[in-house]
Amino acid sequence: MTSSATHPVDPSAEESLVDRVARISLLLGLLGPLGFLGWLQDVYWVFKIAEIFYLFFLFFFIPPGLVLLRGFWNRIYSVFRQVTGTGHGGTSLIGKNDPRAWIEFGYEPSPFKTLQMLALFVHPTIAIRGLFQTAGAIVAYLRHGGRLPRPETFESTVEYRPPFDDKWTVLNGSPDKQYSHSWFPPRQRYAYDFVITDDTGSTQDGGDGVESFYCFDEPIWAPADGTVVRAKDGHRDHHRTTGWIDPLQYRLAGNYVVIKHAENEYSFFAHLKQGSICVESGDHVKRGESIGRCGHSGNSSEPHLHFHVQDHSMPYIGAGLPIQFDAATNHPELQSNECTQTYIHCGQTVTHNMYD
């Protein structure tokens, strides 16, 4: 089964409009500096009119800004649904037709968690990192002239396997905008959050602490041959796992690794277990080689693996890349489990093709 059978990769009209507005506004805004000529010589006074084009930079920032505001609202509304118990089980803002509706993760509703979510927006680390992400998003748009990579325009030069063995579940992420991990910032546009679920869809065995989650301490593998360009360890795994965010976090990604696989193709692994990273900058890794273990470090509400591929080694200014995996995908409502090169989507289970 290919993922396109249940989630066709068909960018929406809204996405096309956002990209088009950003691109045109960028090009028109670049005409603004011509106004400088009008201040050099009076004979060139007519060029002062060009300064009005600076206003188009506002339109360049508005589309991603609206997406960011909508994401903020959805997050707040999700917390409200969790606290009032109107969401699906332990998930947030999941409707019965959502492909993730069968997943039950370890979120326990609490009014204090609502206050925590609001406090996160003024948390020093998150606020500062958020500014960096916004600035990096601007750079990413500029680097691509407003034309960010999309499934129908990007073709990877690398064959990627899932960064794990056995069967994992896609909690968040898809090349489709509707189910994207985060459409803004651009580097996380095609990111994934992976967990392990049991037959009931639960991500934990009912015990306490991080050890009760099936994915915690599971090995994480390099998805393709490459060279490690960054490896950061030393961040603690938060002891709370039921939706609380670590107030002492100082890196959103927690313990993370970045690997270069090809020119402009870098994989990014976040929230790894403290002390588990077994590679360092400059190391050459082979496809399927261990790089660390799944953890609960950084900005994480429960143990999981965050994974994405971007086009730059610097995390903040990269643009996310839509990639296909050499894997078998499935969904509880479907029976097929065919191994193939495919996009993967939230709600699916993913198994590495052990015969590659």
Tab-separated table of C-alpha atoms in Angstrom:
chain	number	residue	atom	x	y	z
A	1	MET	CA	0.000	0.000	0.000
A	2	THR	CA	1.339	3.435	-0.808
A	3	SER	CA	0.457	6.344	1.391
A	4	SER	CA	-1.122	8.208	-1.467
A	5	ALA	CA	-3.945	5.697	-1.411
A	6	THR	CA	-5.390	7.271	1.722
A	7	HIS	CA	-3.759	10.704	1.716
A	8	PRO	CA	-3.276	12.036	-1.813
A	9	VAL	CA	-0.425	14.536	-1.951
A	10	ASP	CA	-2.439	17.366	-3.447
A	11	PRO	CA	-1.435	20.859	-2.247
A	12	SER	CA	-4.455	22.977	-1.428
A	13	ALA	CA	-5.411	26.203	-3.165
A	14	GLU	CA	-4.614	28.025	0.095
A	15	GLU	CA	-1.058	26.716	0.027
A	16	SER	CA	-0.560	27.847	-3.561
A	17	LEU	CA	-1.929	31.294	-2.705
A	18	VAL	CA	0.397	31.678	0.295
A	19	ASP	CA	3.451	30.728	-1.750
A	20	ARG	CA	2.394	32.954	-4.627
A	21	VAL	CA	1.765	35.996	-2.418
A	22	ALA	CA	5.075	35.517	-0.598
A	23	ARG	CA	7.038	35.168	-3.842
A	24	ILE	CA	5.478	38.153	-5.616
A	25	SER	CA	5.752	40.337	-2.507
A	26	LEU	CA	9.420	39.439	-2.156
A	27	LEU	CA	10.208	40.373	-5.753
A	28	LEU	CA	8.300	43.665	-5.585
A	29	GLY	CA	9.825	44.531	-2.217
A	30	LEU	CA	13.299	44.208	-3.708
A	31	LEU	CA	12.485	47.203	-5.947
A	32	GLY	CA	12.360	49.438	-2.867
A	33	PRO	CA	16.120	50.141	-2.689
A	34	LEU	CA	15.873	51.905	-6.058
A	35	GLY	CA	14.461	54.840	-4.093
A	36	PHE	CA	17.973	55.516	-2.819
A	37	LEU	CA	18.879	56.852	-6.258
A	38	GLY	CA	16.367	59.654	-5.832
A	39	TRP	CA	18.261	60.946	-2.831
A	40	LEU	CA	21.612	60.983	-4.636
A	41	GLN	CA	20.676	63.376	-7.428
A	42	ASP	CA	17.596	65.582	-7.785
A	43	VAL	CA	17.385	64.604	-11.425
A	44	TYR	CA	16.575	61.102	-10.265
A	45	TRP	CA	13.732	62.256	-7.977
A	46	VAL	CA	11.301	59.953	-9.736
A	47	PHE	CA	13.107	56.956	-8.238
A	48	LYS	CA	11.890	58.036	-4.779
A	49	ILE	CA	8.531	56.620	-5.792
A	50	ALA	CA	10.132	53.173	-5.718
A	51	GLU	CA	10.293	53.341	-1.915
A	52	ILE	CA	6.621	52.483	-1.833
A	53	PHE	CA	7.615	48.970	-2.874
A	54	TYR	CA	9.037	48.444	0.618
A	55	LEU	CA	5.425	47.991	1.692
A	56	PHE	CA	5.318	44.719	-0.205
A	57	PHE	CA	7.706	43.250	2.354
A	58	LEU	CA	4.758	43.463	4.757
A	59	PHE	CA	2.806	41.134	2.485
A	60	PHE	CA	5.787	38.814	2.424
A	61	PHE	CA	5.569	38.425	6.202
A	62	ILE	CA	1.776	38.305	6.450
A	63	PRO	CA	1.152	34.816	4.904
A	64	PRO	CA	3.539	32.906	7.216
A	65	GLY	CA	2.405	35.131	10.064
A	66	LEU	CA	-1.214	34.116	9.526
A	67	VAL	CA	-0.193	30.469	9.456
A	68	LEU	CA	1.714	30.960	12.726
A	69	LEU	CA	-1.277	32.678	14.366
A	70	ARG	CA	-3.592	29.926	13.196
A	71	GLY	CA	-1.209	27.346	14.650
A	72	PHE	CA	-1.212	29.271	17.945
A	73	TRP	CA	-5.013	29.305	18.021
A	74	ASN	CA	-5.250	25.610	17.172
A	75	ARG	CA	-2.829	24.818	19.987
A	76	ILE	CA	-4.830	26.807	22.543
A	77	TYR	CA	-8.089	25.281	21.306
A	78	SER	CA	-6.533	21.827	21.487
A	79	VAL	CA	-5.631	22.362	25.120
A	80	PHE	CA	-9.175	23.569	25.816
A	81	ARG	CA	-10.577	20.392	24.268
A	82	GLN	CA	-8.236	18.283	26.362
A	83	VAL	CA	-9.070	20.064	29.601
A	84	THR	CA	-12.832	19.947	29.054
A	85	GLY	CA	-12.710	16.344	27.896
A	86	THR	CA	-14.314	17.077	24.524
A	87	GLY	CA	-11.362	15.745	22.543
A	88	HIS	CA	-10.781	12.133	21.556
A	89	GLY	CA	-9.385	10.125	24.475
A	90	GLY	CA	-5.872	11.306	25.190
A	91	THR	CA	-5.324	13.078	21.887
A	92	SER	CA	-5.825	16.740	21.108
A	93	LEU	CA	-8.402	18.103	18.714
A	94	ILE	CA	-8.763	14.777	16.926
A	95	GLY	CA	-12.041	14.200	15.137
A	96	LYS	CA	-13.536	10.803	14.472
A	97	ASN	CA	-12.531	11.024	10.806
A	98	ASP	CA	-8.956	12.008	11.591
A	99	PRO	CA	-6.467	9.246	10.676
A	100	ARG	CA	-4.977	9.533	14.190
A	101	ALA	CA	-8.301	8.942	15.954
A	102	TRP	CA	-7.263	5.411	16.980
A	103	ILE	CA	-4.139	6.595	18.839
A	104	GLU	CA	-4.264	7.064	22.626
A	105	PHE	CA	-1.262	8.811	24.131
A	106	GLY	CA	-0.420	9.735	27.696
A	107	TYR	CA	-2.040	13.143	28.054
A	108	GLU	CA	-4.017	13.676	31.261
A	109	PRO	CA	-6.285	16.764	31.196
A	110	SER	CA	-5.619	19.430	33.836
A	111	PRO	CA	-6.474	23.148	34.164
A	112	PHE	CA	-2.893	23.760	35.286
A	113	LYS	CA	-1.649	22.421	31.958
A	114	THR	CA	-3.760	25.029	30.226
A	115	LEU	CA	-1.944	27.713	32.209
A	116	GLN	CA	1.344	26.009	31.407
A	117	MET	CA	0.649	26.175	27.668
A	118	LEU	CA	-0.027	29.907	27.961
A	119	ALA	CA	3.111	30.396	30.072
A	120	LEU	CA	5.219	28.661	27.414
A	121	PHE	CA	4.821	31.642	25.112
A	122	VAL	CA	6.738	33.806	27.587
A	123	HIS	CA	9.149	31.058	28.660
A	124	PRO	CA	12.603	32.627	28.055
A	125	THR	CA	14.015	29.713	26.085
A	126	ILE	CA	10.909	29.095	23.988
A	127	ALA	CA	10.312	32.798	23.325
A	128	ILE	CA	13.905	33.422	22.228
A	129	ARG	CA	14.075	30.249	20.155
A	130	GLY	CA	10.730	31.191	18.652
A	131	LEU	CA	12.204	34.482	17.467
A	132	PHE	CA	15.138	32.607	15.944
A	133	GLN	CA	12.732	30.257	14.178
A	134	THR	CA	10.764	33.192	12.778
A	135	ALA	CA	13.945	34.906	11.585
A	136	GLY	CA	15.175	31.613	10.137
A	137	ALA	CA	11.877	31.167	8.307
A	138	ILE	CA	12.406	34.520	6.620
A	139	VAL	CA	15.865	33.423	5.519
A	140	ALA	CA	14.424	30.138	4.203
A	141	TYR	CA	11.829	32.012	2.137
A	142	LEU	CA	14.504	34.347	0.789
A	143	ARG	CA	16.816	31.462	-0.088
A	144	HIS	CA	14.069	29.870	-2.161
A	145	GLY	CA	12.605	33.052	-3.595
A	146	GLY	CA	9.268	32.215	-2.000
A	147	ARG	CA	9.159	28.791	-3.692
A	148	LEU	CA	9.685	26.339	-0.861
A	149	PRO	CA	10.228	22.646	-1.696
A	150	ARG	CA	7.029	20.697	-2.379
A	151	PRO	CA	6.319	17.029	-3.138
A	152	GLU	CA	5.562	17.709	-6.791
A	153	THR	CA	8.760	19.729	-7.320
A	154	PHE	CA	11.343	18.069	-5.056
A	155	GLU	CA	13.030	14.765	-5.791
A	156	SER	CA	15.568	13.436	-3.324
A	157	THR	CA	18.865	11.952	-4.438
A	158	VAL	CA	18.929	9.693	-1.357
A	159	GLU	CA	17.058	6.509	-0.488
A	160	TYR	CA	15.883	6.852	3.105
A	161	ARG	CA	14.860	4.053	5.428
A	162	PRO	CA	12.826	4.792	8.581
A	163	PRO	CA	15.175	5.739	11.450
A	164	PHE	CA	14.065	2.711	13.481
A	165	ASP	CA	13.356	-1.018	13.244
A	166	ASP	CA	10.131	-2.852	13.983
A	167	LYS	CA	6.774	-1.070	13.766
A	168	TRP	CA	6.314	2.560	14.807
A	169	THR	CA	3.319	4.901	14.499
A	170	VAL	CA	3.246	8.337	12.859
A	171	LEU	CA	1.699	10.574	15.515
A	172	ASN	CA	2.168	13.825	13.569
A	173	GLY	CA	3.321	14.671	10.080
A	174	SER	CA	2.460	14.324	6.410
A	175	PRO	CA	3.402	15.889	3.069
A	176	ASP	CA	-0.238	17.029	2.953
A	177	LYS	CA	-0.764	20.461	4.488
A	178	GLN	CA	-3.880	19.361	6.365
A	179	TYR	CA	-1.901	16.905	8.473
A	180	SER	CA	1.504	18.578	8.422
A	181	HIS	CA	3.571	18.483	11.605
A	182	SER	CA	3.945	22.302	11.439
A	183	TRP	CA	3.390	24.213	8.208
A	184	PHE	CA	5.330	27.064	9.804
A	185	PRO	CA	8.270	27.282	10.424
A	186	PRO	CA	9.293	25.926	6.994
A	187	ARG	CA	12.004	23.606	8.346
A	188	GLN	CA	9.360	21.512	10.119
A	189	ARG	CA	6.875	21.513	7.249
A	190	TYR	CA	7.563	17.856	6.436
A	191	ALA	CA	8.627	16.719	9.911
A	192	TYR	CA	7.333	13.642	11.736
A	193	ASP	CA	6.720	12.635	15.334
A	194	PHE	CA	7.070	8.872	15.793
A	195	VAL	CA	5.878	6.733	18.724
A	196	ILE	CA	5.251	3.046	19.347
A	197	THR	CA	1.699	1.898	20.031
A	198	ASP	CA	0.218	-1.373	21.200
A	199	ASP	CA	-2.826	-3.153	19.756
A	200	THR	CA	-5.180	-0.757	21.553
A	201	GLY	CA	-3.429	2.324	20.152
A	202	SER	CA	-1.856	3.287	23.479
A	203	THR	CA	1.697	4.676	23.571
A	204	GLN	CA	2.411	3.340	27.093
A	205	ASP	CA	1.890	0.229	29.179
A	206	GLY	CA	0.027	1.939	32.010
A	207	GLY	CA	3.022	2.324	34.284
A	208	ASP	CA	4.686	5.485	35.578
A	209	GLY	CA	7.531	7.557	34.204
A	210	VAL	CA	9.322	7.599	30.880
A	211	GLU	CA	10.064	3.875	31.046
A	212	SER	CA	6.360	3.109	30.667
A	213	PHE	CA	6.364	4.424	27.093
A	214	TYR	CA	7.052	1.799	24.464
A	215	CYS	CA	9.349	4.018	22.374
A	216	PHE	CA	11.540	5.292	25.219
A	217	ASP	CA	15.131	4.016	25.047
A	218	GLU	CA	14.513	2.307	21.698
A	219	PRO	CA	17.486	2.515	19.289
A	220	ILE	CA	17.458	5.125	16.530
A	221	TRP	CA	19.312	4.445	13.275
A	222	ALA	CA	20.818	6.556	10.509
A	223	PRO	CA	18.288	6.588	7.624
A	224	ALA	CA	21.065	6.698	4.999
A	225	ASP	CA	24.840	6.957	4.672
A	226	GLY	CA	26.174	10.329	5.703
A	227	THR	CA	28.398	12.507	7.856
A	228	VAL	CA	27.410	13.819	11.264
A	229	VAL	CA	27.563	17.631	11.278
A	230	ARG	CA	26.034	18.213	14.732
A	231	ALA	CA	25.503	16.089	17.833
A	232	LYS	CA	24.311	17.699	21.069
A	233	ASP	CA	23.842	15.670	24.263
A	234	GLY	CA	23.596	16.503	27.971
A	235	HIS	CA	19.976	17.660	28.125
A	236	ARG	CA	17.906	15.894	30.766
A	237	ASP	CA	14.875	13.731	29.998
A	238	HIS	CA	11.923	15.302	31.779
A	239	HIS	CA	10.462	13.045	34.473
A	240	ARG	CA	6.880	14.166	33.767
A	241	THR	CA	5.237	12.498	30.775
A	242	THR	CA	1.525	13.327	30.854
A	243	GLY	CA	1.564	16.553	28.869
A	244	TRP	CA	3.792	18.650	31.108
A	245	ILE	CA	6.597	20.506	29.330
A	246	ASP	CA	10.043	20.678	30.956
A	247	PRO	CA	10.348	24.196	32.485
A	248	LEU	CA	14.140	23.803	32.630
A	249	GLN	CA	14.585	23.071	28.950
A	250	TYR	CA	17.267	25.133	27.233
A	251	ARG	CA	17.124	23.526	23.776
A	252	LEU	CA	13.769	22.966	22.075
A	253	ALA	CA	15.203	19.882	20.351
A	254	GLY	CA	16.769	18.565	23.553
A	255	ASN	CA	19.498	16.083	22.620
A	256	TYR	CA	19.761	16.044	18.837
A	257	VAL	CA	21.789	14.872	15.847
A	258	VAL	CA	22.122	16.323	12.338
A	259	ILE	CA	23.503	14.173	9.489
A	260	LYS	CA	24.456	15.281	5.981
A	261	HIS	CA	23.417	12.685	3.400
A	262	ALA	CA	23.865	14.652	0.177
A	263	GLU	CA	24.260	18.207	-1.002
A	264	ASN	CA	21.397	20.150	0.599
A	265	GLU	CA	19.926	17.090	2.346
A	266	TYR	CA	20.326	16.886	6.129
A	267	SER	CA	18.370	14.654	8.503
A	268	PHE	CA	17.474	15.990	11.948
A	269	PHE	CA	16.707	13.864	15.041
A	270	ALA	CA	15.355	15.529	18.203
A	271	HIS	CA	14.393	14.643	21.820
A	272	LEU	CA	16.939	11.822	22.069
A	273	LYS	CA	17.698	10.197	25.429
A	274	GLN	CA	20.346	11.850	27.571
A	275	GLY	CA	23.684	10.067	27.331
A	276	SER	CA	22.565	7.857	24.446
A	277	ILE	CA	24.085	9.701	21.480
A	278	CYS	CA	26.931	7.549	20.201
A	279	VAL	CA	28.177	9.714	17.321
A	280	GLU	CA	29.914	13.056	17.152
A	281	SER	CA	30.544	15.766	14.594
A	282	GLY	CA	32.686	14.501	11.716
A	283	ASP	CA	31.752	10.832	12.112
A	284	HIS	CA	30.776	8.929	8.976
A	285	VAL	CA	27.732	6.743	9.517
A	286	LYS	CA	26.252	3.980	7.419
A	287	ARG	CA	22.599	3.398	6.683
A	288	GLY	CA	21.125	1.506	9.634
A	289	GLU	CA	23.952	2.424	12.042
A	290	SER	CA	22.973	3.397	15.593
A	291	ILE	CA	23.161	7.105	16.447
A	292	GLY	CA	21.306	7.194	19.788
A	293	ARG	CA	18.081	6.265	21.546
A	294	CYS	CA	14.577	7.696	21.675
A	295	GLY	CA	14.087	9.987	24.657
A	296	HIS	CA	12.068	12.779	26.248
A	297	SER	CA	14.413	15.773	26.240
A	298	GLY	CA	13.682	19.371	25.288
A	299	ASN	CA	10.249	20.644	24.269
A	300	SER	CA	8.497	17.272	24.515
A	301	SER	CA	5.151	16.388	26.098
A	302	GLU	CA	5.855	12.646	26.093
A	303	PRO	CA	8.654	10.376	24.789
A	304	HIS	CA	8.814	10.359	20.994
A	305	LEU	CA	11.190	10.802	18.078
A	306	HIS	CA	11.054	14.004	16.045
A	307	PHE	CA	12.540	13.490	12.587
A	308	HIS	CA	12.749	15.614	9.484
A	309	VAL	CA	15.010	16.310	6.500
A	310	GLN	CA	15.965	19.870	5.551
A	311	ASP	CA	18.150	21.556	2.964
A	312	HIS	CA	20.680	23.298	5.221
A	313	SER	CA	23.015	22.255	8.024
A	314	MET	CA	21.963	25.171	10.234
A	315	PRO	CA	18.699	24.066	11.863
A	316	TYR	CA	16.880	27.403	11.898
A	317	ILE	CA	17.371	28.551	8.311
A	318	GLY	CA	16.701	25.247	6.580
A	319	ALA	CA	13.587	24.456	4.556
A	320	GLY	CA	11.917	21.106	5.145
A	321	LEU	CA	12.104	18.508	2.384
A	322	PRO	CA	9.318	16.031	1.527
A	323	ILE	CA	10.964	12.615	1.341
A	324	GLN	CA	9.829	9.085	0.661
A	325	PHE	CA	10.857	6.121	2.798
A	326	ASP	CA	11.796	2.588	1.907
A	327	ALA	CA	9.152	1.128	4.193
A	328	ALA	CA	5.926	-0.774	4.626
A	329	THR	CA	3.018	1.408	5.721
A	330	ASN	CA	-0.348	0.452	7.089
A	331	HIS	CA	-3.379	1.760	8.960
A	332	PRO	CA	-5.643	-0.090	11.402
A	333	GLU	CA	-8.578	0.238	9.001
A	334	LEU	CA	-6.588	-1.125	6.052
A	335	GLN	CA	-5.209	-4.592	5.395
A	336	SER	CA	-2.424	-3.980	2.868
A	337	ASN	CA	1.175	-3.799	4.078
A	338	GLU	CA	3.263	-3.589	0.952
A	339	CYS	CA	6.925	-2.556	1.056
A	340	THR	CA	7.647	0.344	-1.258
A	341	GLN	CA	9.251	3.760	-1.635
A	342	THR	CA	6.472	5.958	-0.292
A	343	TYR	CA	5.461	9.078	1.537
A	344	ILE	CA	4.179	8.406	5.019
A	345	HIS	CA	1.316	10.100	6.859
A	346	CYS	CA	0.033	10.558	10.383
A	347	GLY	CA	-2.080	7.703	11.661
A	348	GLN	CA	-0.123	5.105	9.719
A	349	THR	CA	2.141	2.461	11.163
A	350	VAL	CA	5.553	2.252	9.521
A	351	THR	CA	7.833	-0.759	9.323
A	352	HIS	CA	11.343	-0.737	7.942
A	353	ASN	CA	11.838	-2.943	4.898
A	354	MET	CA	14.207	-5.458	6.465
A	355	TYR	CA	15.168	-6.862	3.050
A	356	ASP	CA	16.788	-3.729	1.584
